[in-house]
């Protein structure tokens, strides 16, 4: 089971992307827990869930260094979602990016 956390400013704009990523994971028989939270909720989820990767929506990508610092030593890769994939709500491509980051930990 892969746990993928998407982060955006309010936790809502990524909900469509989450559902598209879940469909892509199902189509590839990949067990994944994919969910979106707002940037202010990240800390509470890090303590509760075993996160494999944290992906930032374009609107919060400026916070990447801040999240990398928070997650230092936890072996959780942090990256921002490709703007083109995000804009097109390409769940399959974003899922591929997430899985690559998990595999390269």
CSV table of C-alpha atoms in Angstrom, one decimal:
chain,number,residue,atom,x,y,z
A,1,UNK,CA,0.0,0.0,0.0
A,2,UNK,CA,1.4,3.4,-1.1
A,3,UNK,CA,0.3,6.5,0.8
A,4,UNK,CA,0.4,9.6,-1.3
A,5,UNK,CA,-0.5,13.0,0.3
A,6,UNK,CA,-1.2,16.0,-2.0
A,7,UNK,CA,-1.0,19.4,-0.5
A,8,UNK,CA,-2.8,22.5,-1.7
A,9,UNK,CA,-3.8,25.8,-0.2
A,10,UNK,CA,-7.3,24.8,0.9
A,11,UNK,CA,-7.3,21.0,0.3
A,12,UNK,CA,-10.1,21.3,-2.2
A,13,UNK,CA,-8.7,22.0,-5.7
A,14,UNK,CA,-6.7,18.7,-5.6
A,15,UNK,CA,-9.8,16.6,-4.8
A,16,UNK,CA,-10.5,16.0,-8.5
A,17,UNK,CA,-6.9,15.1,-9.1
A,18,UNK,CA,-7.0,12.6,-6.2
A,19,UNK,CA,-10.0,10.8,-7.7
A,20,UNK,CA,-8.2,10.7,-11.1
A,21,UNK,CA,-5.1,9.3,-9.5
A,22,UNK,CA,-7.1,6.7,-7.6
A,23,UNK,CA,-8.7,5.6,-10.9
A,24,UNK,CA,-5.3,5.3,-12.5
A,25,UNK,CA,-4.0,3.3,-9.5
A,26,UNK,CA,-7.0,0.9,-9.7
A,27,UNK,CA,-6.4,0.5,-13.5
A,28,UNK,CA,-2.8,-0.5,-12.8
A,29,UNK,CA,-3.7,-2.7,-9.8
A,30,UNK,CA,-1.7,-0.5,-7.4
A,31,UNK,CA,-3.0,-0.3,-3.8
A,32,UNK,CA,-2.8,3.3,-2.9
A,33,UNK,CA,-4.2,5.6,-0.2
A,34,UNK,CA,-4.3,9.0,-2.0
A,35,UNK,CA,-5.7,12.0,-0.3
A,36,UNK,CA,-5.5,15.8,-0.3
A,37,UNK,CA,-5.0,18.2,2.6
A,38,UNK,CA,-4.5,21.9,3.1
A,39,UNK,CA,-1.0,23.1,3.8
A,40,UNK,CA,-2.0,23.9,7.4
A,41,UNK,CA,-3.2,20.3,8.0
A,42,UNK,CA,0.1,18.6,6.9
A,43,UNK,CA,1.6,18.4,10.4
A,44,UNK,CA,-1.4,16.5,11.9
A,45,UNK,CA,-1.4,14.0,9.1
A,46,UNK,CA,2.4,13.3,9.3
A,47,UNK,CA,1.9,12.2,12.9
A,48,UNK,CA,-1.1,10.0,12.1
A,49,UNK,CA,-0.3,8.3,8.8
A,50,UNK,CA,2.7,6.5,7.3
A,51,UNK,CA,3.2,8.8,4.3
A,52,UNK,CA,5.3,7.6,1.4
A,53,UNK,CA,5.4,10.8,-0.6
A,54,UNK,CA,4.2,14.4,-0.3
A,55,UNK,CA,3.3,16.2,-3.5
A,56,UNK,CA,2.7,20.0,-3.5
A,57,UNK,CA,0.1,21.6,-5.7
A,58,UNK,CA,1.4,24.5,-7.9
A,59,UNK,CA,-0.2,27.1,-5.6
A,60,UNK,CA,1.9,26.0,-2.6
A,61,UNK,CA,5.1,24.9,-4.4
A,62,UNK,CA,6.9,27.8,-2.8
A,63,UNK,CA,6.6,25.9,0.5
A,64,UNK,CA,8.8,23.0,-0.7
A,65,UNK,CA,11.9,23.9,1.3
A,66,UNK,CA,9.8,24.4,4.4
A,67,UNK,CA,8.2,20.9,4.1
A,68,UNK,CA,11.6,19.3,3.3
A,69,UNK,CA,12.9,20.8,6.5
A,70,UNK,CA,9.9,19.5,8.5
A,71,UNK,CA,10.3,16.0,7.0
A,72,UNK,CA,14.1,15.8,7.4
A,73,UNK,CA,15.1,12.3,8.6
A,74,UNK,CA,11.6,10.8,8.0
A,75,UNK,CA,12.5,9.5,4.5
A,76,UNK,CA,9.4,11.1,2.9
A,77,UNK,CA,10.2,12.7,-0.5
A,78,UNK,CA,8.7,16.1,-1.2
A,79,UNK,CA,8.1,17.5,-4.7
A,80,UNK,CA,5.8,19.8,-6.5
A,81,UNK,CA,3.3,18.5,-9.0
A,82,UNK,CA,4.1,19.3,-12.6
A,83,UNK,CA,2.0,22.3,-13.5
A,84,UNK,CA,1.0,20.9,-16.9
A,85,UNK,CA,-0.2,17.6,-15.3
A,86,UNK,CA,-2.0,19.5,-12.6
A,87,UNK,CA,-3.7,21.9,-15.0
A,88,UNK,CA,-4.9,19.0,-17.1
A,89,UNK,CA,-5.8,17.0,-14.0
A,90,UNK,CA,-3.7,14.1,-15.4
A,91,UNK,CA,-4.0,11.7,-12.6
A,92,UNK,CA,-2.0,9.0,-14.4
A,93,UNK,CA,1.1,11.2,-14.9
A,94,UNK,CA,1.0,12.5,-11.3
A,95,UNK,CA,0.7,9.0,-10.0
A,96,UNK,CA,3.7,8.0,-12.1
A,97,UNK,CA,5.7,10.9,-10.6
A,98,UNK,CA,4.7,9.9,-7.1
A,99,UNK,CA,5.6,6.2,-7.6
A,100,UNK,CA,9.0,7.2,-9.0
A,101,UNK,CA,9.7,9.4,-5.9
A,102,UNK,CA,8.8,6.5,-3.7
A,103,UNK,CA,11.0,4.0,-5.6
A,104,UNK,CA,13.9,6.4,-5.4
A,105,UNK,CA,13.8,7.0,-1.6
